[in-house]
Amino acid sequence: MTEEINIQEMPIEELLELMMDDLYDGYADEIVEEVEECLARGMAPYEVLTQGLVAGMDIVGIDFRDGILFVPEVLMSAKAMKAGMALLRPLLAETGAPKIGTMVIGTVKGDIHDIGKNLVAMMMEGAGFEVVNIGINNSVEDFMTAIAEHQPDIVGMSALLTTTMPYMRVVIEALKAAGIRQDIVVLVGGAPLNEAFAEDIEADAYCRDAAVAVETAKKFMAIRKEQVR
Ligand code: B1M
């Protein structure tokens, strides 16, 4: 006999554990219900995101690395993660703040990971930035076209693979060649990166996570404002 799970009666810690398990198993419908339940209990959207969804995806990442999970299963987890993020997006992006700046953000060529990049985009919107999210697998031409069209203050690049992170340098070199490098703040992020890499490719900063990306972007916008005074 299968026992009916009543999430309304579960303590919050158990509910978050269940969310991690369901993310691992790729159960999108259950994730939606659990996110809704956490929100109904007054949990802040950012906490639901970090303590439930991102924590669950960390476990998926470990088992993927160790050969316990494979691409089809991880795709199901990613689908479940996105279903949860879709609920949180409007809440995280809700802001009465005036626009502070514009950002173009994309995952670099050869790389199709987009969960973290989308999370950064959401949080930046929430902080009052206008965000142009150009998606995955972006060539240098894609970045340059978006930059010409939207004239951003900030360009954000994401890479999750050690094989694709060097492509960030290609984009930065293209900005230099076009004579616009000094006009744009370049922020980079993604699990395999670190500060030394960002410095080496001459990005303005490495952002460990979405919250750091927001803080860093705001800091650079404040510096820019000072400079035009
Ligand atoms: Co892939 N994958 N994957 N994968 N995948 C990793 C990255 C890997 C570390 C897994 C592992 O081995 N443990 C490994 C890379 C190893 C390496 O290069 N060092 C890996 C591999 C090998 C691969 C394939 C090659 C597998 C294969 O086909 N054999 C393949 C590559 C495909 C390609 O891109 N060409 C592949 C495919 C996939 C899926 C399609 C199945 C799926 C992606 C689905 C999707 O994104 N739509 C997938 C997933 C889900 C992962 C893991 C499990 C989770 C990534 C994720 O979403 N994390 C990942 C394991 C891991 O990272 N531990 C893995 C959650 C997200 C919230 O965190 O993306 O780190 P993250 O984003 C954070 C920060 O990094 C930062 O802020 C975010 C929010 O806090 N950040 C930024 C990210 N981008 C930023 C940009 C900024 C600022 C901050 O700009 C300013």
PDB file of C-alpha atoms and ligand atoms in Angstrom:
ATOM      1  CA  MET A   1       0.000   0.000   0.000  1.00  0.00           C
ATOM      2  CA  THR A   2       1.444   3.413  -0.936  1.00  0.00           C
ATOM      3  CA  GLU A   3       1.217   6.067   1.721  1.00  0.00           C
ATOM      4  CA  GLU A   4      -0.301   9.374   0.685  1.00  0.00           C
ATOM      5  CA  ILE A   5       2.116  12.243   1.379  1.00  0.00           C
ATOM      6  CA  ASN A   6       0.458  15.302   2.869  1.00  0.00           C
ATOM      7  CA  ILE A   7       2.865  18.164   2.295  1.00  0.00           C
ATOM      8  CA  GLN A   8       0.678  20.601   4.212  1.00  0.00           C
ATOM      9  CA  GLU A   9       1.387  18.731   7.434  1.00  0.00           C
ATOM     10  CA  MET A  10       5.115  18.322   6.889  1.00  0.00           C
ATOM     11  CA  PRO A  11       7.662  20.313   8.902  1.00  0.00           C
ATOM     12  CA  ILE A  12       9.529  22.748   6.638  1.00  0.00           C
ATOM     13  CA  GLU A  13      12.843  20.815   6.869  1.00  0.00           C
ATOM     14  CA  GLU A  14      11.133  17.651   5.616  1.00  0.00           C
ATOM     15  CA  LEU A  15       9.380  19.578   2.891  1.00  0.00           C
ATOM     16  CA  LEU A  16      12.714  20.959   1.668  1.00  0.00           C
ATOM     17  CA  GLU A  17      14.209  17.448   1.737  1.00  0.00           C
ATOM     18  CA  LEU A  18      11.273  16.148  -0.254  1.00  0.00           C
ATOM     19  CA  MET A  19      11.832  18.956  -2.742  1.00  0.00           C
ATOM     20  CA  MET A  20      15.471  17.910  -3.153  1.00  0.00           C
ATOM     21  CA  ASP A  21      14.420  14.265  -3.654  1.00  0.00           C
ATOM     22  CA  ASP A  22      11.757  15.204  -6.192  1.00  0.00           C
ATOM     23  CA  LEU A  23      14.211  17.428  -8.052  1.00  0.00           C
ATOM     24  CA  TYR A  24      16.624  14.491  -8.132  1.00  0.00           C
ATOM     25  CA  ASP A  25      13.845  12.290  -9.549  1.00  0.00           C
ATOM     26  CA  GLY A  26      12.775  14.963 -12.043  1.00  0.00           C
ATOM     27  CA  TYR A  27       9.183  15.280 -10.759  1.00  0.00           C
ATOM     28  CA  ALA A  28       8.197  18.692 -12.102  1.00  0.00           C
ATOM     29  CA  ASP A  29       4.552  18.637 -10.910  1.00  0.00           C
ATOM     30  CA  GLU A  30       5.570  17.779  -7.361  1.00  0.00           C
ATOM     31  CA  ILE A  31       8.222  20.509  -7.393  1.00  0.00           C
ATOM     32  CA  VAL A  32       5.574  23.057  -8.381  1.00  0.00           C
ATOM     33  CA  GLU A  33       3.315  21.944  -5.490  1.00  0.00           C
ATOM     34  CA  GLU A  34       6.180  22.047  -3.002  1.00  0.00           C
ATOM     35  CA  VAL A  35       7.371  25.488  -4.096  1.00  0.00           C
ATOM     36  CA  GLU A  36       3.788  26.722  -3.764  1.00  0.00           C
ATOM     37  CA  GLU A  37       3.536  25.199  -0.294  1.00  0.00           C
ATOM     38  CA  CYS A  38       6.810  26.823   0.854  1.00  0.00           C
ATOM     39  CA  LEU A  39       5.607  30.193  -0.423  1.00  0.00           C
ATOM     40  CA  ALA A  40       2.205  29.719   1.218  1.00  0.00           C
ATOM     41  CA  ARG A  41       4.025  29.225   4.518  1.00  0.00           C
ATOM     42  CA  GLY A  42       5.702  32.584   4.077  1.00  0.00           C
ATOM     43  CA  MET A  43       9.160  31.393   3.063  1.00  0.00           C
ATOM     44  CA  ALA A  44      11.025  34.041   1.029  1.00  0.00           C
ATOM     45  CA  PRO A  45      11.307  33.185  -2.703  1.00  0.00           C
ATOM     46  CA  TYR A  46      15.116  33.431  -2.587  1.00  0.00           C
ATOM     47  CA  GLU A  47      15.249  30.921   0.280  1.00  0.00           C
ATOM     48  CA  VAL A  48      12.973  28.475  -1.529  1.00  0.00           C
ATOM     49  CA  LEU A  49      15.299  28.808  -4.491  1.00  0.00           C
ATOM     50  CA  THR A  50      18.570  28.319  -2.628  1.00  0.00           C
ATOM     51  CA  GLN A  51      17.517  25.908   0.148  1.00  0.00           C
ATOM     52  CA  GLY A  52      15.254  23.757  -2.044  1.00  0.00           C
ATOM     53  CA  LEU A  53      16.020  23.949  -5.743  1.00  0.00           C
ATOM     54  CA  VAL A  54      19.714  24.913  -5.878  1.00  0.00           C
ATOM     55  CA  ALA A  55      20.547  22.559  -2.984  1.00  0.00           C
ATOM     56  CA  GLY A  56      18.764  19.743  -4.845  1.00  0.00           C
ATOM     57  CA  MET A  57      20.640  20.489  -8.043  1.00  0.00           C
ATOM     58  CA  ASP A  58      23.948  20.335  -6.139  1.00  0.00           C
ATOM     59  CA  ILE A  59      23.188  16.708  -5.248  1.00  0.00           C
ATOM     60  CA  VAL A  60      22.283  15.968  -8.875  1.00  0.00           C
ATOM     61  CA  GLY A  61      25.639  17.483  -9.891  1.00  0.00           C
ATOM     62  CA  ILE A  62      27.583  15.233  -7.535  1.00  0.00           C
ATOM     63  CA  ASP A  63      25.865  12.051  -8.747  1.00  0.00           C
ATOM     64  CA  PHE A  64      26.233  13.152 -12.375  1.00  0.00           C
ATOM     65  CA  ARG A  65      29.960  13.611 -11.819  1.00  0.00           C
ATOM     66  CA  ASP A  66      30.200  10.209 -10.133  1.00  0.00           C
ATOM     67  CA  GLY A  67      28.420   8.391 -12.954  1.00  0.00           C
ATOM     68  CA  ILE A  68      25.325   7.573 -10.874  1.00  0.00           C
ATOM     69  CA  LEU A  69      23.069   9.832 -12.945  1.00  0.00           C
ATOM     70  CA  PHE A  70      23.213  10.250 -16.722  1.00  0.00           C
ATOM     71  CA  VAL A  71      22.200  12.988 -19.176  1.00  0.00           C
ATOM     72  CA  PRO A  72      18.514  11.932 -19.601  1.00  0.00           C
ATOM     73  CA  GLU A  73      17.979  11.890 -15.829  1.00  0.00           C
ATOM     74  CA  VAL A  74      19.778  15.200 -15.360  1.00  0.00           C
ATOM     75  CA  LEU A  75      17.603  16.690 -18.103  1.00  0.00           C
ATOM     76  CA  MET A  76      14.514  15.647 -16.131  1.00  0.00           C
ATOM     77  CA  SER A  77      15.960  17.313 -13.017  1.00  0.00           C
ATOM     78  CA  ALA A  78      16.679  20.441 -15.051  1.00  0.00           C
ATOM     79  CA  LYS A  79      13.077  20.431 -16.302  1.00  0.00           C
ATOM     80  CA  ALA A  80      11.787  20.145 -12.740  1.00  0.00           C
ATOM     81  CA  MET A  81      14.153  22.933 -11.632  1.00  0.00           C
ATOM     82  CA  LYS A  82      12.857  25.186 -14.405  1.00  0.00           C
ATOM     83  CA  ALA A  83       9.231  24.475 -13.416  1.00  0.00           C
ATOM     84  CA  GLY A  84      10.059  25.656  -9.895  1.00  0.00           C
ATOM     85  CA  MET A  85      12.001  28.665 -11.156  1.00  0.00           C
ATOM     86  CA  ALA A  86       9.069  29.708 -13.363  1.00  0.00           C
ATOM     87  CA  LEU A  87       6.962  30.140 -10.209  1.00  0.00           C
ATOM     88  CA  LEU A  88       9.668  32.093  -8.416  1.00  0.00           C
ATOM     89  CA  ARG A  89      10.645  34.308 -11.339  1.00  0.00           C
ATOM     90  CA  PRO A  90       7.875  36.911 -11.056  1.00  0.00           C
ATOM     91  CA  LEU A  91       8.424  37.095  -7.296  1.00  0.00           C
ATOM     92  CA  LEU A  92      12.181  37.554  -7.603  1.00  0.00           C
ATOM     93  CA  ALA A  93      11.801  40.008 -10.459  1.00  0.00           C
ATOM     94  CA  GLU A  94       9.147  42.055  -8.640  1.00  0.00           C
ATOM     95  CA  THR A  95      10.638  45.458  -8.022  1.00  0.00           C
ATOM     96  CA  GLY A  96       9.495  48.973  -7.585  1.00  0.00           C
ATOM     97  CA  ALA A  97      13.087  50.159  -7.972  1.00  0.00           C
ATOM     98  CA  PRO A  98      13.978  52.544 -10.815  1.00  0.00           C
ATOM     99  CA  LYS A  99      16.036  51.056 -13.629  1.00  0.00           C
ATOM    100  CA  ILE A 100      19.714  51.045 -12.652  1.00  0.00           C
ATOM    101  CA  GLY A 101      21.238  49.797 -15.864  1.00  0.00           C
ATOM    102  CA  THR A 102      21.088  47.338 -18.728  1.00  0.00           C
ATOM    103  CA  MET A 103      22.725  43.938 -18.932  1.00  0.00           C
ATOM    104  CA  VAL A 104      23.162  41.542 -21.831  1.00  0.00           C
ATOM    105  CA  ILE A 105      23.717  38.011 -20.544  1.00  0.00           C
ATOM    106  CA  GLY A 106      24.328  34.709 -22.314  1.00  0.00           C
ATOM    107  CA  THR A 107      25.991  31.327 -22.098  1.00  0.00           C
ATOM    108  CA  VAL A 108      29.024  31.090 -24.358  1.00  0.00           C
ATOM    109  CA  LYS A 109      29.478  29.071 -27.530  1.00  0.00           C
ATOM    110  CA  GLY A 110      29.514  25.296 -27.177  1.00  0.00           C
ATOM    111  CA  ASP A 111      27.691  25.400 -23.853  1.00  0.00           C
ATOM    112  CA  ILE A 112      23.990  24.704 -23.350  1.00  0.00           C
ATOM    113  CA  HIS A 113      23.793  25.014 -19.547  1.00  0.00           C
ATOM    114  CA  ASP A 114      21.357  27.794 -18.730  1.00  0.00           C
ATOM    115  CA  ILE A 115      19.861  27.290 -15.280  1.00  0.00           C
ATOM    116  CA  GLY A 116      22.449  29.371 -13.412  1.00  0.00           C
ATOM    117  CA  LYS A 117      22.522  32.060 -16.094  1.00  0.00           C
ATOM    118  CA  ASN A 118      18.714  32.337 -15.996  1.00  0.00           C
ATOM    119  CA  LEU A 119      18.862  32.616 -12.258  1.00  0.00           C
ATOM    120  CA  VAL A 120      21.344  35.475 -12.508  1.00  0.00           C
ATOM    121  CA  ALA A 121      19.064  37.140 -15.095  1.00  0.00           C
ATOM    122  CA  MET A 122      16.072  36.830 -12.743  1.00  0.00           C
ATOM    123  CA  MET A 123      17.923  38.266  -9.771  1.00  0.00           C
ATOM    124  CA  MET A 124      19.321  41.136 -11.829  1.00  0.00           C
ATOM    125  CA  GLU A 125      15.798  41.989 -12.989  1.00  0.00           C
ATOM    126  CA  GLY A 126      14.708  41.883  -9.367  1.00  0.00           C
ATOM    127  CA  ALA A 127      17.461  44.358  -8.500  1.00  0.00           C
ATOM    128  CA  GLY A 128      16.196  46.842 -11.102  1.00  0.00           C
ATOM    129  CA  PHE A 129      18.321  46.010 -14.151  1.00  0.00           C
ATOM    130  CA  GLU A 130      16.884  45.677 -17.614  1.00  0.00           C
ATOM    131  CA  VAL A 131      18.125  42.266 -18.704  1.00  0.00           C
ATOM    132  CA  VAL A 132      18.518  41.043 -22.260  1.00  0.00           C
ATOM    133  CA  ASN A 133      18.944  37.284 -21.970  1.00  0.00           C
ATOM    134  CA  ILE A 134      20.393  35.979 -25.222  1.00  0.00           C
ATOM    135  CA  GLY A 135      20.231  32.316 -24.245  1.00  0.00           C
ATOM    136  CA  ILE A 136      22.774  29.544 -24.783  1.00  0.00           C
ATOM    137  CA  ASN A 137      25.563  28.644 -27.201  1.00  0.00           C
ATOM    138  CA  ASN A 138      26.361  32.258 -28.117  1.00  0.00           C
ATOM    139  CA  SER A 139      29.140  33.047 -30.548  1.00  0.00           C
ATOM    140  CA  VAL A 140      31.171  36.233 -30.344  1.00  0.00           C
ATOM    141  CA  GLU A 141      28.985  37.583 -33.160  1.00  0.00           C
ATOM    142  CA  ASP A 142      25.843  36.915 -31.092  1.00  0.00           C
ATOM    143  CA  PHE A 143      27.288  38.885 -28.179  1.00  0.00           C
ATOM    144  CA  MET A 144      28.454  41.741 -30.424  1.00  0.00           C
ATOM    145  CA  THR A 145      25.064  41.966 -32.172  1.00  0.00           C
ATOM    146  CA  ALA A 146      23.209  42.109 -28.851  1.00  0.00           C
ATOM    147  CA  ILE A 147      25.656  44.727 -27.546  1.00  0.00           C
ATOM    148  CA  ALA A 148      25.223  46.901 -30.663  1.00  0.00           C
ATOM    149  CA  GLU A 149      21.456  46.645 -30.386  1.00  0.00           C
ATOM    150  CA  HIS A 150      20.977  47.148 -26.637  1.00  0.00           C
ATOM    151  CA  GLN A 151      24.013  49.276 -25.671  1.00  0.00           C
ATOM    152  CA  PRO A 152      24.312  47.575 -22.260  1.00  0.00           C
ATOM    153  CA  ASP A 153      26.265  48.845 -19.273  1.00  0.00           C
ATOM    154  CA  ILE A 154      27.124  45.269 -18.378  1.00  0.00           C
ATOM    155  CA  VAL A 155      27.812  42.072 -20.302  1.00  0.00           C
ATOM    156  CA  GLY A 156      27.451  38.828 -18.365  1.00  0.00           C
ATOM    157  CA  MET A 157      28.872  35.555 -19.629  1.00  0.00           C
ATOM    158  CA  SER A 158      28.202  32.102 -18.259  1.00  0.00           C
ATOM    159  CA  ALA A 159      30.123  28.842 -18.831  1.00  0.00           C
ATOM    160  CA  LEU A 160      29.721  25.534 -17.016  1.00  0.00           C
ATOM    161  CA  LEU A 161      32.327  23.522 -18.881  1.00  0.00           C
ATOM    162  CA  THR A 162      36.097  23.743 -18.626  1.00  0.00           C
ATOM    163  CA  THR A 163      36.110  23.374 -22.421  1.00  0.00           C
ATOM    164  CA  THR A 164      33.865  26.406 -23.021  1.00  0.00           C
ATOM    165  CA  MET A 165      35.140  28.860 -20.415  1.00  0.00           C
ATOM    166  CA  PRO A 166      38.130  29.925 -22.585  1.00  0.00           C
ATOM    167  CA  TYR A 167      35.627  31.288 -25.113  1.00  0.00           C
ATOM    168  CA  MET A 168      34.962  34.188 -22.748  1.00  0.00           C
ATOM    169  CA  ARG A 169      38.385  35.522 -23.655  1.00  0.00           C
ATOM    170  CA  VAL A 170      37.383  35.518 -27.340  1.00  0.00           C
ATOM    171  CA  VAL A 171      34.436  37.788 -26.563  1.00  0.00           C
ATOM    172  CA  ILE A 172      36.562  40.128 -24.446  1.00  0.00           C
ATOM    173  CA  GLU A 173      39.175  40.331 -27.207  1.00  0.00           C
ATOM    174  CA  ALA A 174      36.401  41.225 -29.684  1.00  0.00           C
ATOM    175  CA  LEU A 175      35.240  44.042 -27.375  1.00  0.00           C
ATOM    176  CA  LYS A 176      38.806  45.353 -27.306  1.00  0.00           C
ATOM    177  CA  ALA A 177      39.162  45.084 -31.085  1.00  0.00           C
ATOM    178  CA  ALA A 178      35.907  47.033 -31.509  1.00  0.00           C
ATOM    179  CA  GLY A 179      37.262  49.755 -29.179  1.00  0.00           C
ATOM    180  CA  ILE A 180      34.383  49.408 -26.692  1.00  0.00           C
ATOM    181  CA  ARG A 181      35.956  47.333 -23.919  1.00  0.00           C
ATOM    182  CA  GLN A 182      36.327  50.335 -21.587  1.00  0.00           C
ATOM    183  CA  ASP A 183      32.647  51.241 -22.053  1.00  0.00           C
ATOM    184  CA  ILE A 184      31.300  47.911 -20.827  1.00  0.00           C
ATOM    185  CA  VAL A 185      31.582  46.104 -17.507  1.00  0.00           C
ATOM    186  CA  VAL A 186      32.251  42.413 -18.138  1.00  0.00           C
ATOM    187  CA  LEU A 187      31.095  40.010 -15.425  1.00  0.00           C
ATOM    188  CA  VAL A 188      31.687  36.279 -15.711  1.00  0.00           C
ATOM    189  CA  GLY A 189      30.362  33.282 -13.805  1.00  0.00           C
ATOM    190  CA  GLY A 190      29.818  29.539 -13.815  1.00  0.00           C
ATOM    191  CA  ALA A 191      30.903  26.618 -11.666  1.00  0.00           C
ATOM    192  CA  PRO A 192      34.378  25.951 -13.155  1.00  0.00           C
ATOM    193  CA  LEU A 193      35.503  29.616 -13.055  1.00  0.00           C
ATOM    194  CA  ASN A 194      37.363  31.463 -10.349  1.00  0.00           C
ATOM    195  CA  GLU A 195      38.778  34.902  -9.678  1.00  0.00           C
ATOM    196  CA  ALA A 196      42.192  34.090 -11.133  1.00  0.00           C
ATOM    197  CA  PHE A 197      40.601  33.016 -14.414  1.00  0.00           C
ATOM    198  CA  ALA A 198      38.515  36.203 -14.586  1.00  0.00           C
ATOM    199  CA  GLU A 199      41.624  38.269 -13.990  1.00  0.00           C
ATOM    200  CA  ASP A 200      43.575  36.330 -16.589  1.00  0.00           C
ATOM    201  CA  ILE A 201      41.000  36.937 -19.341  1.00  0.00           C
ATOM    202  CA  GLU A 202      40.669  40.571 -18.188  1.00  0.00           C
ATOM    203  CA  ALA A 203      37.029  40.405 -17.168  1.00  0.00           C
ATOM    204  CA  ASP A 204      36.029  43.021 -14.599  1.00  0.00           C
ATOM    205  CA  ALA A 205      34.886  40.466 -12.049  1.00  0.00           C
ATOM    206  CA  TYR A 206      34.076  36.833 -11.343  1.00  0.00           C
ATOM    207  CA  CYS A 207      30.701  36.274  -9.675  1.00  0.00           C
ATOM    208  CA  ARG A 208      30.420  33.138  -7.565  1.00  0.00           C
ATOM    209  CA  ASP A 209      26.633  33.145  -7.573  1.00  0.00           C
ATOM    210  CA  ALA A 210      23.588  35.186  -8.538  1.00  0.00           C
ATOM    211  CA  ALA A 211      23.582  37.227  -5.328  1.00  0.00           C
ATOM    212  CA  VAL A 212      27.244  38.175  -5.844  1.00  0.00           C
ATOM    213  CA  ALA A 213      26.458  39.057  -9.483  1.00  0.00           C
ATOM    214  CA  VAL A 214      23.794  41.516  -8.311  1.00  0.00           C
ATOM    215  CA  GLU A 215      26.063  43.047  -5.669  1.00  0.00           C
ATOM    216  CA  THR A 216      28.962  43.345  -8.114  1.00  0.00           C
ATOM    217  CA  ALA A 217      26.793  44.841 -10.859  1.00  0.00           C
ATOM    218  CA  LYS A 218      25.401  47.432  -8.453  1.00  0.00           C
ATOM    219  CA  LYS A 219      28.898  48.299  -7.267  1.00  0.00           C
ATOM    220  CA  PHE A 220      30.107  48.882 -10.835  1.00  0.00           C
ATOM    221  CA  MET A 221      27.028  50.972 -11.649  1.00  0.00           C
ATOM    222  CA  ALA A 222      27.717  53.164  -8.610  1.00  0.00           C
ATOM    223  CA  ILE A 223      31.329  53.669  -9.781  1.00  0.00           C
ATOM    224  CA  ARG A 224      30.087  54.592 -13.269  1.00  0.00           C
ATOM    225  CA  LYS A 225      27.662  57.131 -11.838  1.00  0.00           C
ATOM    226  CA  GLU A 226      30.504  58.715  -9.855  1.00  0.00           C
ATOM    227  CA  GLN A 227      32.632  58.920 -13.015  1.00  0.00           C
ATOM    228  CA  VAL A 228      30.021  60.842 -15.034  1.00  0.00           C
ATOM    229  CA  ARG A 229      29.525  63.391 -12.256  1.00  0.00           C
TER     230      ARG A 229
HETATM  231 CO1  B1M B   1      26.183  19.278 -17.480  1.00  0.00          CO
HETATM  232  N1  B1M B   1      28.010  19.271 -16.713  1.00  0.00           N
HETATM  233  N2  B1M B   1      26.903  18.512 -19.083  1.00  0.00           N
HETATM  234  N3  B1M B   1      24.350  19.204 -17.978  1.00  0.00           N
HETATM  235  N4  B1M B   1      25.724  19.741 -15.663  1.00  0.00           N
HETATM  236  C1  B1M B   1      28.135  19.945 -15.355  1.00  0.00           C
HETATM  237  C2  B1M B   1      28.491  21.417 -15.528  1.00  0.00           C
HETATM  238  C3  B1M B   1      29.324  19.081 -14.729  1.00  0.00           C
HETATM  239  C4  B1M B   1      30.162  19.847 -13.681  1.00  0.00           C
HETATM  240  C5  B1M B   1      28.732  17.778 -14.162  1.00  0.00           C
HETATM  241  C6  B1M B   1      29.736  16.921 -13.474  1.00  0.00           C
HETATM  242  O1  B1M B   1      30.512  16.248 -14.112  1.00  0.00           O
HETATM  243  N5  B1M B   1      29.733  16.966 -12.167  1.00  0.00           N
HETATM  244  C7  B1M B   1      30.137  18.696 -16.015  1.00  0.00           C
HETATM  245  C8  B1M B   1      31.243  19.681 -16.434  1.00  0.00           C
HETATM  246  C9  B1M B   1      32.626  19.182 -16.150  1.00  0.00           C
HETATM  247  C10 B1M B   1      33.618  20.221 -16.510  1.00  0.00           C
HETATM  248  O2  B1M B   1      33.697  20.681 -17.610  1.00  0.00           O
HETATM  249  N6  B1M B   1      34.383  20.599 -15.530  1.00  0.00           N
HETATM  250  C11 B1M B   1      29.040  18.602 -17.058  1.00  0.00           C
HETATM  251  C12 B1M B   1      29.149  17.900 -18.282  1.00  0.00           C
HETATM  252  C13 B1M B   1      30.422  17.094 -18.479  1.00  0.00           C
HETATM  253  C14 B1M B   1      28.139  17.923 -19.264  1.00  0.00           C
HETATM  254  C15 B1M B   1      28.149  17.240 -20.632  1.00  0.00           C
HETATM  255  C16 B1M B   1      29.470  17.326 -21.418  1.00  0.00           C
HETATM  256  C17 B1M B   1      27.699  15.788 -20.402  1.00  0.00           C
HETATM  257  C18 B1M B   1      27.692  14.904 -21.627  1.00  0.00           C
HETATM  258  O3  B1M B   1      27.038  15.184 -22.597  1.00  0.00           O
HETATM  259  N7  B1M B   1      28.431  13.850 -21.526  1.00  0.00           N
HETATM  260  C19 B1M B   1      27.016  17.981 -21.377  1.00  0.00           C
HETATM  261  C20 B1M B   1      27.522  19.240 -22.089  1.00  0.00           C
HETATM  262  C21 B1M B   1      26.486  19.903 -22.937  1.00  0.00           C
HETATM  263  C22 B1M B   1      26.963  21.237 -23.459  1.00  0.00           C
HETATM  264  O4  B1M B   1      26.821  22.238 -22.791  1.00  0.00           O
HETATM  265  N8  B1M B   1      27.543  21.257 -24.651  1.00  0.00           N
HETATM  266  C23 B1M B   1      26.143  18.366 -20.218  1.00  0.00           C
HETATM  267  C24 B1M B   1      24.762  18.485 -20.298  1.00  0.00           C
HETATM  268  C25 B1M B   1      23.935  18.827 -19.243  1.00  0.00           C
HETATM  269  C26 B1M B   1      22.409  18.807 -19.328  1.00  0.00           C
HETATM  270  C27 B1M B   1      21.863  19.263 -20.689  1.00  0.00           C
HETATM  271  C28 B1M B   1      21.947  17.396 -19.044  1.00  0.00           C
HETATM  272  C29 B1M B   1      22.022  19.698 -18.097  1.00  0.00           C
HETATM  273  C30 B1M B   1      21.843  21.204 -18.469  1.00  0.00           C
HETATM  274  C31 B1M B   1      20.399  21.613 -18.538  1.00  0.00           C
HETATM  275  C32 B1M B   1      20.263  23.114 -18.596  1.00  0.00           C
HETATM  276  O5  B1M B   1      21.060  23.899 -18.112  1.00  0.00           O
HETATM  277  N9  B1M B   1      19.192  23.516 -19.238  1.00  0.00           N
HETATM  278  C33 B1M B   1      23.268  19.609 -17.232  1.00  0.00           C
HETATM  279  C34 B1M B   1      23.310  19.958 -15.852  1.00  0.00           C
HETATM  280  C35 B1M B   1      21.993  20.313 -15.203  1.00  0.00           C
HETATM  281  C36 B1M B   1      24.512  19.974 -15.121  1.00  0.00           C
HETATM  282  C37 B1M B   1      24.720  20.154 -13.590  1.00  0.00           C
HETATM  283  C38 B1M B   1      24.307  18.853 -12.929  1.00  0.00           C
HETATM  284  C39 B1M B   1      23.980  21.283 -12.915  1.00  0.00           C
HETATM  285  C40 B1M B   1      24.235  22.671 -13.505  1.00  0.00           C
HETATM  286  C41 B1M B   1      23.239  23.618 -12.874  1.00  0.00           C
HETATM  287  O6  B1M B   1      22.226  23.935 -13.454  1.00  0.00           O
HETATM  288  N10 B1M B   1      23.488  23.995 -11.604  1.00  0.00           N
HETATM  289  C42 B1M B   1      26.286  20.438 -13.517  1.00  0.00           C
HETATM  290  C43 B1M B   1      26.912  20.017 -12.204  1.00  0.00           C
HETATM  291  C44 B1M B   1      27.349  21.202 -11.347  1.00  0.00           C
HETATM  292  O7  B1M B   1      27.444  22.328 -11.792  1.00  0.00           O
HETATM  293  N11 B1M B   1      27.656  20.905 -10.139  1.00  0.00           N
HETATM  294  C45 B1M B   1      26.769  19.909 -14.811  1.00  0.00           C
HETATM  295  C46 B1M B   1      22.585  24.815 -10.799  1.00  0.00           C
HETATM  296  C47 B1M B   1      22.872  26.310 -11.070  1.00  0.00           C
HETATM  297  C48 B1M B   1      21.967  27.163 -10.178  1.00  0.00           C
HETATM  298  O8  B1M B   1      24.219  26.565 -10.704  1.00  0.00           O
HETATM  299  O9  B1M B   1      24.932  26.774 -13.130  1.00  0.00           O
HETATM  300  O10 B1M B   1      26.656  26.829 -11.261  1.00  0.00           O
HETATM  301  P1  B1M B   1      25.315  27.150 -11.756  1.00  0.00           P
HETATM  302  O11 B1M B   1      25.080  28.726 -11.646  1.00  0.00           O
HETATM  303  C49 B1M B   1      25.392  29.486 -10.488  1.00  0.00           C
HETATM  304  C50 B1M B   1      26.825  30.037 -10.470  1.00  0.00           C
HETATM  305  O12 B1M B   1      27.739  29.239 -11.181  1.00  0.00           O
HETATM  306  C51 B1M B   1      26.707  31.444 -10.975  1.00  0.00           C
HETATM  307  O13 B1M B   1      25.442  31.827 -10.467  1.00  0.00           O
HETATM  308  C52 B1M B   1      24.528  30.740 -10.606  1.00  0.00           C
HETATM  309  C53 B1M B   1      23.431  30.891  -9.587  1.00  0.00           C
HETATM  310  O14 B1M B   1      23.882  31.020  -8.273  1.00  0.00           O
HETATM  311  N12 B1M B   1      26.705  31.720 -12.419  1.00  0.00           N
HETATM  312  C54 B1M B   1      26.914  32.991 -12.876  1.00  0.00           C
HETATM  313  C55 B1M B   1      26.441  30.927 -13.482  1.00  0.00           C
HETATM  314  N13 B1M B   1      26.498  31.639 -14.612  1.00  0.00           N
HETATM  315  C56 B1M B   1      26.769  32.913 -14.272  1.00  0.00           C
HETATM  316  C57 B1M B   1      26.918  34.071 -15.064  1.00  0.00           C
HETATM  317  C58 B1M B   1      27.212  35.257 -14.435  1.00  0.00           C
HETATM  318  C59 B1M B   1      27.355  35.309 -13.032  1.00  0.00           C
HETATM  319  C60 B1M B   1      27.216  34.185 -12.235  1.00  0.00           C
HETATM  320  O15 B1M B   1      27.349  36.330 -15.226  1.00  0.00           O
HETATM  321  C61 B1M B   1      27.570  37.526 -14.668  1.00  0.00           C
END
